[in-house]
Amino acid sequence: MTTDVVVVGGGPAGAFAATMLARGGARVVLLDRDAFPRPKLCGDTLNPGGVALLRTAGLAGPVERHGLALDGMLVTGTSGVSIRGTYGDGLVGRAWSRRHLDWHLVEAAAQAGVDVRTGVRAQAPAVDRDGRVMGVRVRQASGATEVVSARWTIAADGRRSTLALALGLIAHPARPRRWAIGTYAEGVEGLGRFGEMHVRAGHYIGVAPGEAGLANVCLVTASRDQMGDPAARLWRALRDDPLLRGRVARARQVAPVITLGPLAVDAHAVGVPGLLLAGDAAGFVDPMTGDGLHIALRGGGLAAAALLDTSPRADADVLMRLRLDRRAAFGAKLRFNRALRSLVSWPMGVRLGAVGAAVAPSLLRQLIATAGDVTHSTPGASAA
């Protein structure tokens, strides 16, 4: 039986979209190749905008009960400049592992009436003779294949989206090309209520406090040197860094190292007739600004709204609605993120950025506010 919407990908964008659609009265099937809970390489931080979005949807309870409160960001540069910026006005982000967050959102979708199916791998979009997407061809864990038919499909299956790639909707840009190496560690000293971004020539290092005193550590680099041993590459960067080497001297890795790349994804459209993009499949930028989860959640919500609210629901109307909504929600934000990732990929840009932060720390405070999606308060900051 044809369902209203099939959502491919049970991450934050897909699960949130599925929940909103089911609450709006749609019959929804949510597919994911993994069983939940499952590990996921991520900074594990929800900025204040992301927390507010979940709160509005009635989904923030577990995040606020179990997630570690974050007051802002600490950004350091190569010249020793260090800027600590708070979100202000009592606003906080939350650090909660993707293992827990994704499971919570998938369970919320199931409770809303979504038919959640795991262990199912998307193989290709199912297209009718007129070229319209009419669902997805999948492979079950048993090896059996079938077509899950739907009036609309949402591709939320990540940076290497099988569906978006098959339809020519996304591509990895030639530049910048970066790879991320991340893990969890215990014994990292000096953790507080701040996410950290340490920008260096050629790479940057993210450090985020996590549950049970663990730290989420991640290296993002444009160089593929020594990628044969990513754990050694990550720990060498940490222990060679003048600001971090003392803090990680007694640290111990407690989880496997995960590597992703190339990171950036450019989307050429928001979808095609019968299919919409959401999450990383709709475009992905480097995680250095800490706002990836908010963008994913909001993008999933916009895709759901385009299907629920557009009348009449002609393909062109739905696609136009989503295109305009994403432009209004993310246009300035994504331009800011792309400019920032280009700046830090240029050695002179890193040096100029460090000088600018030292001379005018208010500029970096504004960066932190932008990254936190703080729209109704002015964050405070201190420079050291």
XYZ file of C-alpha atoms in Angstrom:
384
model
C 0.000 0.000 0.000
C 1.371 3.407 -0.922
C 2.147 5.532 2.116
C 2.146 9.316 2.205
C 5.845 9.847 2.903
C 8.860 7.572 3.172
C 11.804 9.137 5.013
C 15.207 7.603 4.333
C 17.624 8.192 7.211
C 16.894 8.106 10.934
C 19.311 10.830 12.023
C 18.071 14.115 13.526
C 16.777 15.554 10.230
C 14.926 12.413 9.156
C 13.502 11.507 12.559
C 12.372 15.083 13.227
C 10.742 15.361 9.796
C 8.981 12.032 10.283
C 7.646 13.106 13.692
C 6.321 16.423 12.398
C 4.660 14.706 9.436
C 2.999 12.049 11.587
C 1.752 14.680 14.019
C 0.285 16.482 11.014
C -1.731 13.413 10.036
C 0.514 11.883 7.371
C 1.207 8.147 7.097
C 4.986 7.901 7.374
C 7.588 5.149 7.030
C 11.079 5.862 8.406
C 13.945 3.698 7.097
C 17.509 3.376 8.339
C 20.249 0.867 7.608
C 21.405 0.810 11.255
C 19.805 -0.379 14.456
C 19.524 2.184 17.249
C 21.272 3.190 19.398
C 24.400 3.458 17.282
C 27.598 5.567 17.425
C 27.985 8.594 15.177
C 30.931 10.935 14.635
C 29.709 14.382 15.634
C 30.581 17.212 17.977
C 27.608 16.070 20.079
C 26.524 19.638 20.803
C 23.177 21.306 20.317
C 23.445 25.071 20.263
C 20.762 27.231 21.950
C 18.823 27.461 18.690
C 18.693 23.683 18.413
C 17.600 23.256 22.030
C 14.867 25.857 21.526
C 13.618 24.051 18.428
C 13.334 20.756 20.305
C 11.630 22.513 23.214
C 9.019 24.014 20.897
C 8.328 20.527 19.534
C 8.045 19.058 23.043
C 11.153 16.922 22.507
C 13.743 18.673 24.669
C 12.989 16.928 27.972
C 15.632 14.158 27.849
C 18.170 16.512 26.265
C 17.798 19.042 29.072
C 17.707 16.372 31.788
C 20.731 14.396 30.624
C 22.730 16.734 28.401
C 25.563 18.791 29.832
C 24.796 22.519 29.801
C 27.084 24.621 27.585
C 27.371 28.357 28.158
C 29.206 29.247 24.958
C 32.397 28.694 23.009
C 36.127 29.078 23.499
C 38.048 29.897 20.321
C 41.851 30.021 20.181
C 44.266 30.899 17.402
C 47.859 30.332 16.443
C 49.204 33.534 18.008
C 47.921 32.690 21.475
C 44.714 34.707 21.191
C 41.898 33.144 23.207
C 38.308 34.369 23.172
C 35.655 32.941 25.476
C 32.142 33.932 24.458
C 28.926 33.152 26.319
C 25.516 32.906 24.719
C 24.120 35.265 27.369
C 20.722 35.878 28.979
C 20.650 32.424 30.556
C 20.800 30.707 27.158
C 22.617 27.385 27.060
C 23.383 24.707 24.545
C 23.581 21.018 25.464
C 26.186 18.317 24.957
C 24.550 14.902 24.583
C 26.010 12.092 22.525
C 24.470 11.328 19.153
C 24.054 7.750 20.345
C 21.462 8.997 22.825
C 20.028 11.921 20.854
C 19.332 9.935 17.701
C 17.732 7.094 19.648
C 15.525 9.576 21.509
C 14.356 11.188 18.258
C 13.662 7.844 16.556
C 11.636 6.707 19.573
C 9.716 9.992 19.468
C 8.906 9.329 15.817
C 7.619 5.850 16.657
C 5.484 7.268 19.459
C 4.004 9.764 16.984
C 2.833 6.860 14.833
C 5.714 6.542 12.370
C 6.411 3.053 11.011
C 10.114 2.788 11.910
C 12.078 0.114 10.056
C 15.787 -0.448 10.772
C 18.279 -2.744 9.085
C 16.961 -1.520 5.736
C 19.410 -0.121 3.174
C 18.252 2.272 0.456
C 19.526 1.196 -2.955
C 17.982 3.663 -5.398
C 15.011 5.958 -5.887
C 12.003 4.294 -7.499
C 11.045 6.416 -10.508
C 7.938 6.179 -12.664
C 7.889 6.408 -16.474
C 7.489 10.188 -16.284
C 10.623 10.554 -14.138
C 8.838 11.290 -10.866
C 10.162 9.650 -7.691
C 7.514 7.304 -6.311
C 9.392 5.793 -3.355
C 12.628 3.928 -2.760
C 14.071 0.554 -3.660
C 15.518 -1.063 -0.535
C 17.419 -4.142 0.551
C 16.367 -5.860 3.770
C 18.831 -7.362 6.250
C 17.707 -10.766 4.941
C 18.891 -9.799 1.470
C 15.400 -9.487 0.027
C 14.655 -6.389 -2.053
C 11.440 -4.439 -2.400
C 10.088 -1.038 -3.307
C 8.616 1.090 -0.535
C 6.112 3.208 -2.444
C 5.134 6.689 -1.292
C 3.615 9.849 -2.663
C 6.699 11.729 -1.427
C 10.189 10.696 -0.354
C 12.507 12.630 1.946
C 16.184 11.810 1.461
C 17.848 12.391 4.841
C 20.486 9.727 4.364
C 23.577 11.819 4.975
C 26.536 13.346 3.184
C 26.829 10.379 0.825
C 23.108 10.153 0.218
C 22.391 7.226 -2.089
C 19.233 8.906 -3.331
C 20.650 12.402 -3.863
C 23.736 11.071 -5.640
C 21.643 8.853 -7.915
C 19.550 11.862 -8.927
C 22.554 14.154 -9.433
C 21.425 16.538 -6.704
C 24.658 16.749 -4.688
C 28.410 16.773 -5.241
C 31.573 17.098 -3.176
C 33.237 20.418 -4.072
C 36.826 20.375 -5.297
C 37.794 22.830 -2.540
C 37.960 22.916 0.364
C 38.291 19.165 0.975
C 38.672 18.161 4.592
C 38.589 14.996 6.640
C 37.516 14.580 10.264
C 39.035 12.160 12.805
C 37.233 11.863 16.122
C 36.898 9.803 19.283
C 36.085 10.023 22.991
C 38.705 10.279 25.728
C 38.808 10.345 29.497
C 41.280 12.306 31.560
C 41.282 15.468 29.420
C 41.915 18.281 31.875
C 40.371 21.732 31.970
C 36.939 20.845 30.615
C 34.170 23.248 31.523
C 30.842 24.429 30.176
C 32.256 25.599 26.860
C 32.703 23.973 23.495
C 36.221 24.588 22.219
C 37.577 25.307 18.744
C 41.328 25.576 18.344
C 42.105 26.995 14.892
C 45.601 26.278 13.577
C 47.355 26.601 10.223
C 46.162 23.637 8.144
C 43.710 22.164 10.655
C 41.489 22.795 13.618
C 40.763 20.765 16.738
C 37.401 20.578 18.458
C 37.084 19.629 22.108
C 33.694 19.309 23.766
C 32.839 18.185 27.300
C 30.619 15.137 27.419
C 28.819 12.742 29.704
C 30.578 11.115 32.658
C 33.577 13.408 32.342
C 34.466 12.252 28.835
C 35.691 14.612 26.139
C 34.711 14.529 22.483
C 37.907 15.299 20.537
C 38.078 15.793 16.784
C 40.712 16.837 14.281
C 39.586 18.373 10.970
C 42.316 18.665 8.356
C 42.814 19.183 4.654
C 45.877 16.920 4.618
C 45.577 13.182 4.080
C 49.104 12.502 5.295
C 49.359 9.590 7.755
C 45.702 8.706 7.330
C 46.704 5.059 7.392
C 46.724 5.362 11.194
C 44.074 7.967 12.000
C 44.300 7.430 15.784
C 47.998 8.228 15.749
C 47.324 11.270 13.560
C 44.684 12.587 15.969
C 46.747 12.085 19.121
C 49.865 13.547 17.502
C 47.933 16.723 16.724
C 46.633 16.918 20.298
C 50.000 16.280 21.928
C 51.887 18.611 19.615
C 49.529 21.509 20.235
C 51.031 24.017 22.699
C 47.682 24.803 24.327
C 46.425 21.218 24.516
C 49.466 19.014 25.165
C 49.369 19.524 28.929
C 45.636 18.917 29.074
C 45.854 15.569 27.255
C 49.050 14.293 28.885
C 47.110 11.770 30.967
C 44.189 11.294 28.587
C 43.126 7.856 27.419
C 41.083 6.955 24.369
C 37.930 5.037 25.340
C 36.165 4.575 21.970
C 37.133 3.638 18.423
C 38.417 6.396 16.177
C 36.025 7.289 13.350
C 37.125 9.020 10.144
C 34.893 10.900 7.690
C 35.644 12.749 4.507
C 35.631 14.615 2.342
C 33.244 16.589 4.502
C 31.722 19.332 2.373
C 28.653 18.618 0.244
C 27.068 21.101 -2.142
C 23.407 20.585 -3.091
C 22.267 21.856 -6.486
C 18.543 21.819 -5.638
C 16.209 21.086 -2.718
C 14.772 18.071 -4.508
C 13.029 16.807 -7.616
C 9.387 15.930 -8.261
C 8.425 13.396 -5.609
C 11.558 13.804 -3.463
C 12.913 16.397 -1.021
C 16.337 16.677 0.614
C 16.976 17.174 4.325
C 19.910 17.050 6.717
C 23.434 16.580 5.387
C 21.986 15.313 2.103
C 20.729 18.869 1.505
C 24.251 20.299 1.889
C 26.946 19.993 4.512
C 29.567 22.411 5.794
C 32.459 21.886 8.166
C 31.347 21.303 11.763
C 33.595 24.036 13.177
C 30.686 26.388 13.920
C 28.862 23.863 16.109
C 25.479 24.489 14.491
C 25.152 21.365 12.370
C 22.494 19.699 14.520
C 20.333 22.810 14.551
C 20.538 23.069 10.762
C 19.651 19.375 10.435
C 16.633 19.595 12.730
C 15.320 22.782 11.201
C 15.864 21.487 7.677
C 13.888 18.366 8.498
C 11.113 20.496 9.921
C 11.020 22.675 6.804
C 10.725 19.634 4.539
C 7.832 18.348 6.619
C 6.117 21.741 6.580
C 6.458 21.993 2.800
C 4.512 18.742 2.449
C 1.929 19.454 5.126
C 1.193 23.114 4.428
C 1.461 23.485 0.653
C -1.915 23.699 -1.053
C -2.373 22.482 -3.699
C 0.394 19.917 -3.231
C 1.633 20.031 -6.809
C 5.287 19.085 -7.135
C 6.349 22.535 -8.258
C 4.533 24.169 -5.328
C 6.186 21.905 -2.765
C 9.655 22.384 -4.230
C 9.216 26.152 -4.449
C 7.972 26.309 -0.855
C 10.975 24.375 0.454
C 13.443 26.341 -1.664
C 12.148 29.674 -0.363
C 11.946 28.464 3.233
C 15.498 27.096 3.207
C 16.789 30.290 1.631
C 15.150 32.388 4.325
C 16.293 30.090 7.143
C 19.817 29.248 6.022
C 20.923 31.631 3.279
C 22.921 34.034 5.424
C 24.019 31.283 7.811
C 25.465 29.044 5.085
C 27.221 31.971 3.400
C 28.792 32.785 6.762
C 29.859 29.168 7.307
C 31.343 28.841 3.813
C 33.275 32.104 4.199
C 34.592 30.939 7.550
C 35.719 27.533 6.260
C 37.463 29.246 3.315
C 39.195 31.665 5.668
C 40.630 28.960 7.905
C 41.835 26.951 4.895
C 44.150 29.850 4.017
C 47.233 30.189 6.303
C 47.273 33.962 5.982
C 43.557 33.982 6.771
C 44.226 32.142 10.034
C 46.871 34.692 10.994
C 44.675 37.652 10.042
C 41.757 36.121 11.923
C 43.889 35.765 15.041
C 45.027 39.379 14.777
C 41.468 40.548 14.226
C 40.213 38.587 17.220
C 42.909 40.087 19.435
C 42.280 43.643 18.228
C 38.476 43.443 18.057
C 37.167 40.538 20.177
C 33.627 41.803 19.662
C 33.839 40.392 16.111
C 34.496 36.931 17.494
C 31.729 37.370 20.047
C 29.376 38.003 17.131
C 30.694 34.861 15.440
C 29.829 32.864 18.554
C 26.335 34.363 18.613
C 25.859 33.473 14.943
C 27.122 29.928 15.511
C 24.765 29.538 18.462
C 21.742 30.800 16.510
C 21.217 33.378 19.220
C 18.792 35.874 17.751
C 17.349 37.614 20.765
C 20.301 38.254 23.072
C 23.808 39.622 22.974
C 26.427 37.204 24.255
C 29.082 38.422 26.607
C 32.696 37.478 26.248
C 36.110 37.833 27.738
C 39.480 37.783 26.044
C 42.583 36.261 27.544
